[in-house]
PDB file of C-alpha atoms in Angstrom:
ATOM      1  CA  UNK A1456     -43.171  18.199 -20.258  1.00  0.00           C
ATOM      2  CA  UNK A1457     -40.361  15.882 -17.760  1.00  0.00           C
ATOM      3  CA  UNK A1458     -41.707  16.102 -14.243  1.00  0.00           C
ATOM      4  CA  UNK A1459     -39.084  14.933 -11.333  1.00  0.00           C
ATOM      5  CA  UNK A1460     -40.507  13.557  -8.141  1.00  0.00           C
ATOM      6  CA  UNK A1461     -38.758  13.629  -5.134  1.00  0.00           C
ATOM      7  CA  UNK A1462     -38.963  10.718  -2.634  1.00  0.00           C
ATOM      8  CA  UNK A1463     -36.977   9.966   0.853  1.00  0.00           C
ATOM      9  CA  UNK A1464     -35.935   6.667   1.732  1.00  0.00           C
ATOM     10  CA  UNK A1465     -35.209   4.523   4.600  1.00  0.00           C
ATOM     11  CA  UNK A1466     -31.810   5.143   6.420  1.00  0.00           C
ATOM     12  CA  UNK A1467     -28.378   3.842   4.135  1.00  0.00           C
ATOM     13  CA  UNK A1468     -25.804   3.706   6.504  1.00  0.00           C
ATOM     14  CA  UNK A1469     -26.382   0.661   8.842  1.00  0.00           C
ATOM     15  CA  UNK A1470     -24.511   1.318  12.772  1.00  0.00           C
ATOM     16  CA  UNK A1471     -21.515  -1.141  11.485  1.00  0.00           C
ATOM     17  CA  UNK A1472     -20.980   1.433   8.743  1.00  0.00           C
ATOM     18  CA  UNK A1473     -21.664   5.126  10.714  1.00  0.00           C
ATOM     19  CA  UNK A1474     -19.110   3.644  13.247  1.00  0.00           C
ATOM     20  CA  UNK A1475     -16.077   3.064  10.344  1.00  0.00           C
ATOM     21  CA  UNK A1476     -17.154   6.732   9.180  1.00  0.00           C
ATOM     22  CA  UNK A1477     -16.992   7.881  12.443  1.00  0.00           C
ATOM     23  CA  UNK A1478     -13.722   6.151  13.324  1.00  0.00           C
ATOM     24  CA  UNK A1479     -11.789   7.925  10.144  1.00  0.00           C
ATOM     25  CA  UNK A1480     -13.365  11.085  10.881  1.00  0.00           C
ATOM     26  CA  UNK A1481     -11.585  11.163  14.065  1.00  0.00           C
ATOM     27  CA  UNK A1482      -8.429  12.438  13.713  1.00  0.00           C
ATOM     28  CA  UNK A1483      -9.510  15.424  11.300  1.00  0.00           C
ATOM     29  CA  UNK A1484     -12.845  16.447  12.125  1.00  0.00           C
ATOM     30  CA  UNK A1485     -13.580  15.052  15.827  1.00  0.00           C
ATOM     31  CA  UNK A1486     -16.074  17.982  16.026  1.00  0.00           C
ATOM     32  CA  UNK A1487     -17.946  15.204  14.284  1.00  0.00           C
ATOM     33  CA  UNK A1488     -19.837  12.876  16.699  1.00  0.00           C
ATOM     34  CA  UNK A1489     -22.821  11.037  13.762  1.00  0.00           C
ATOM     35  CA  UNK A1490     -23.480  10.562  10.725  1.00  0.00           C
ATOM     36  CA  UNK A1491     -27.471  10.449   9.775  1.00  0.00           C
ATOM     37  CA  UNK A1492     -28.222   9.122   6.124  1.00  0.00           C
ATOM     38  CA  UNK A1493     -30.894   8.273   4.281  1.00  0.00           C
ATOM     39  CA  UNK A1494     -31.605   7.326   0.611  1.00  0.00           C
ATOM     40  CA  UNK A1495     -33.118   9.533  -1.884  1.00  0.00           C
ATOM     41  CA  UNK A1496     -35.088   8.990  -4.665  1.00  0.00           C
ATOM     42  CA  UNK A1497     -35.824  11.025  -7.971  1.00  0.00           C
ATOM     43  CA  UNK A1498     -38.521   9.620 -10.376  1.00  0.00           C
ATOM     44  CA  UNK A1499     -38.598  11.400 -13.969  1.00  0.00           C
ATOM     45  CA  UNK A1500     -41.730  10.939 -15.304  1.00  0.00           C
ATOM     46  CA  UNK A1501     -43.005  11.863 -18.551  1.00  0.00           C
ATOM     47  CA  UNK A1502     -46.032  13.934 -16.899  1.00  0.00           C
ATOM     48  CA  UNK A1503     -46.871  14.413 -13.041  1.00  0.00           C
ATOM     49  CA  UNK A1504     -47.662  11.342 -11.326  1.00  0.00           C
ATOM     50  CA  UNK A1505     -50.951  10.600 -10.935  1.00  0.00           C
ATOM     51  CA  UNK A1506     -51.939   9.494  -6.934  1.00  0.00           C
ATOM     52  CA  UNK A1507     -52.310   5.923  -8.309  1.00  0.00           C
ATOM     53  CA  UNK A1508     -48.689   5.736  -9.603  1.00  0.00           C
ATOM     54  CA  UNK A1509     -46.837   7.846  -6.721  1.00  0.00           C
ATOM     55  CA  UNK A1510     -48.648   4.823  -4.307  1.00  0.00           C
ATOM     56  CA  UNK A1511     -46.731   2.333  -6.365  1.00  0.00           C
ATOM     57  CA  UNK A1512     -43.712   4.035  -6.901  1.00  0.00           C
ATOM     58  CA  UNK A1513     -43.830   4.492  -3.316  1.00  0.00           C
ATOM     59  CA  UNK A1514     -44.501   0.656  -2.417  1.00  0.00           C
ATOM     60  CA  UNK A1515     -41.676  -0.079  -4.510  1.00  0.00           C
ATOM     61  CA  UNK A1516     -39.295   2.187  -3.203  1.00  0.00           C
ATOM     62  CA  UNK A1517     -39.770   1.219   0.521  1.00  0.00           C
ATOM     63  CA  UNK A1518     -37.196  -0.954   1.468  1.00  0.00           C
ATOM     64  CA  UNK A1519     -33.928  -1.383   3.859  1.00  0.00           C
ATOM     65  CA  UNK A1520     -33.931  -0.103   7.857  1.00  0.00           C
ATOM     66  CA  UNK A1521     -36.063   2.256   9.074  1.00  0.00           C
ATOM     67  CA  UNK A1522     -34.394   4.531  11.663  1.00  0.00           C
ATOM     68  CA  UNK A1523     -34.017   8.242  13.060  1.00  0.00           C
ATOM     69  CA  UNK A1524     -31.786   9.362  10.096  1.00  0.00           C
ATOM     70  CA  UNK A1525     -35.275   9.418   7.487  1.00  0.00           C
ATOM     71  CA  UNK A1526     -36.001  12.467   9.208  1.00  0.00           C
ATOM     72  CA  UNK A1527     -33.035  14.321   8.776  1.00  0.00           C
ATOM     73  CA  UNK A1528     -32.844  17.723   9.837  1.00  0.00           C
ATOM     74  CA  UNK A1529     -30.119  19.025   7.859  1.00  0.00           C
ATOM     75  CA  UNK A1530     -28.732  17.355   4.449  1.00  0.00           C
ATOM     76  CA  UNK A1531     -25.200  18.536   4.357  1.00  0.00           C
ATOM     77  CA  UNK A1532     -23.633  16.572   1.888  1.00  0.00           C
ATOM     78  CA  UNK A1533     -26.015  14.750  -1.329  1.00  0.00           C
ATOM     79  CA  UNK A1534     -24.238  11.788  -3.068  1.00  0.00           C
ATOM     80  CA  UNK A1535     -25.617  10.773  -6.776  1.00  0.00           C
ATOM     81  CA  UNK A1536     -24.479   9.432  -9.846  1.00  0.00           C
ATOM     82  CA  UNK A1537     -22.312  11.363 -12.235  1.00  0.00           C
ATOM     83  CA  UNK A1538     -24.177  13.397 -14.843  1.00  0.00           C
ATOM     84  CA  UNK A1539     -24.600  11.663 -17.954  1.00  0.00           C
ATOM     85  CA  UNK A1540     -24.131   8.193 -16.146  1.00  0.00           C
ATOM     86  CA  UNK A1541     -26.757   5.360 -15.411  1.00  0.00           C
ATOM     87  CA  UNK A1542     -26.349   3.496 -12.218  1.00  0.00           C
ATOM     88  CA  UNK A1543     -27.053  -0.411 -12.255  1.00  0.00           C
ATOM     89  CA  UNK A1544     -29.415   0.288  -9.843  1.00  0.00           C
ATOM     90  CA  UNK A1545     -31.657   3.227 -11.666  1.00  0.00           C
ATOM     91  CA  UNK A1546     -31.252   0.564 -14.835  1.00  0.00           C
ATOM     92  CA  UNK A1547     -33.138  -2.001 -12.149  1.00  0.00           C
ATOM     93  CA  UNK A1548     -35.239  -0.072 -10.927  1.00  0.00           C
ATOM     94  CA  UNK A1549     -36.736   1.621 -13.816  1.00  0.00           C
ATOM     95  CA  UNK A1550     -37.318  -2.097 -15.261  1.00  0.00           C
ATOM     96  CA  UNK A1551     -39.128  -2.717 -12.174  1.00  0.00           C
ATOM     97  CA  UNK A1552     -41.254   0.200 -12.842  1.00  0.00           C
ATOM     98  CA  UNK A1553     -42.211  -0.468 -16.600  1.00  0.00           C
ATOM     99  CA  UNK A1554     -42.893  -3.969 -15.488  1.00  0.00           C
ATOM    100  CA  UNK A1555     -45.596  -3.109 -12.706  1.00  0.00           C
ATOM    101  CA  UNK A1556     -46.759  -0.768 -15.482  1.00  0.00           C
ATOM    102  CA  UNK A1557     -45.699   2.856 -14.539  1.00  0.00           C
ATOM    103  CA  UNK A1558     -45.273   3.478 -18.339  1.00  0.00           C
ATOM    104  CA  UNK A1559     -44.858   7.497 -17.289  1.00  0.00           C
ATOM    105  CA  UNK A1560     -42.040   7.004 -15.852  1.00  0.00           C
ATOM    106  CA  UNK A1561     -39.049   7.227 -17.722  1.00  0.00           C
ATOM    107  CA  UNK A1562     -35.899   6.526 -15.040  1.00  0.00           C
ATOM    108  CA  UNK A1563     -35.729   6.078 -11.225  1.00  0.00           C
ATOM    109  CA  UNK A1564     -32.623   7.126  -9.363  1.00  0.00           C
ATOM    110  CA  UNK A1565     -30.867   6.971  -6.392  1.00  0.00           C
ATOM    111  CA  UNK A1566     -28.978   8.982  -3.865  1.00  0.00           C
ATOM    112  CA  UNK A1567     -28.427   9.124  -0.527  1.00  0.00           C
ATOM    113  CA  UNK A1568     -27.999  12.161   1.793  1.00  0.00           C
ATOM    114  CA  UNK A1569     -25.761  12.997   4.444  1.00  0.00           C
ATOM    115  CA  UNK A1570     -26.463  14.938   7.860  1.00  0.00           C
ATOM    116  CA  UNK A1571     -23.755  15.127  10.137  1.00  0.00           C
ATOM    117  CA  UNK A1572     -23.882  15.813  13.917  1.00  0.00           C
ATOM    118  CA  UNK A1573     -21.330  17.595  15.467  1.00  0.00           C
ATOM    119  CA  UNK A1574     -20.910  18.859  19.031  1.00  0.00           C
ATOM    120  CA  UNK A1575     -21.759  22.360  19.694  1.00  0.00           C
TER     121      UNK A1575
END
């Protein structure tokens, strides 16, 4: 049995980087006034993590800026890794894993989703 664990991340899109978004949005969707993101993280595991492991994983997968956009209200756009493919970073990641000893788990993705804020 393949068990996938879901995990949200700190925010991915710095200010320098929500205000170039922002900026090309302008001229075709100016209803748009943010851009919240945060990373997201899917662990495939060979079996359910046990509380143990999903504390590691978890130590290991908190990293970059905190901010308002890990609580995103509504995800309306979710950027991964094409099917079949294995990002650099998953490939890191996982190797991190096996190496703190989280055997059960057999890959560690990443995404990052998308909220956007527009006026009303």
């Amino acid at each position: 049995m393949s068990v996938i664990t879901i995990l949200h991340g700190s925010r991915a899109l710095s200010d320098f980087r929500v205000s170039r978004l922002l900026a090309k949005f302008a001229n075709d969707f100016p209803q748009v006034t943010d851009v919240h993101s945060r990373f997201v993280h899917y662990i495939w595991s060979n079996e359910a993590l046990t509380t143990v492991e999903l504390k590691t994983v978890q130590s290991l997968l908190t990293y970059g800026e905190e901010g308002h956009d890990s609580t995103i209200k509504h995800v309306d756009l979710t950027v991964v890794p094409r099917i079949g493919t294995i990002s650099p970073w998953a490939s890191k990641a996982t190797d991190i894993a096996h190496n703190t000893g989280l055997t059960n788990i057999r890959r560690i993705e990443r995404g990052i989703e998308y909220g956007l804020v527009t006026k009303h």
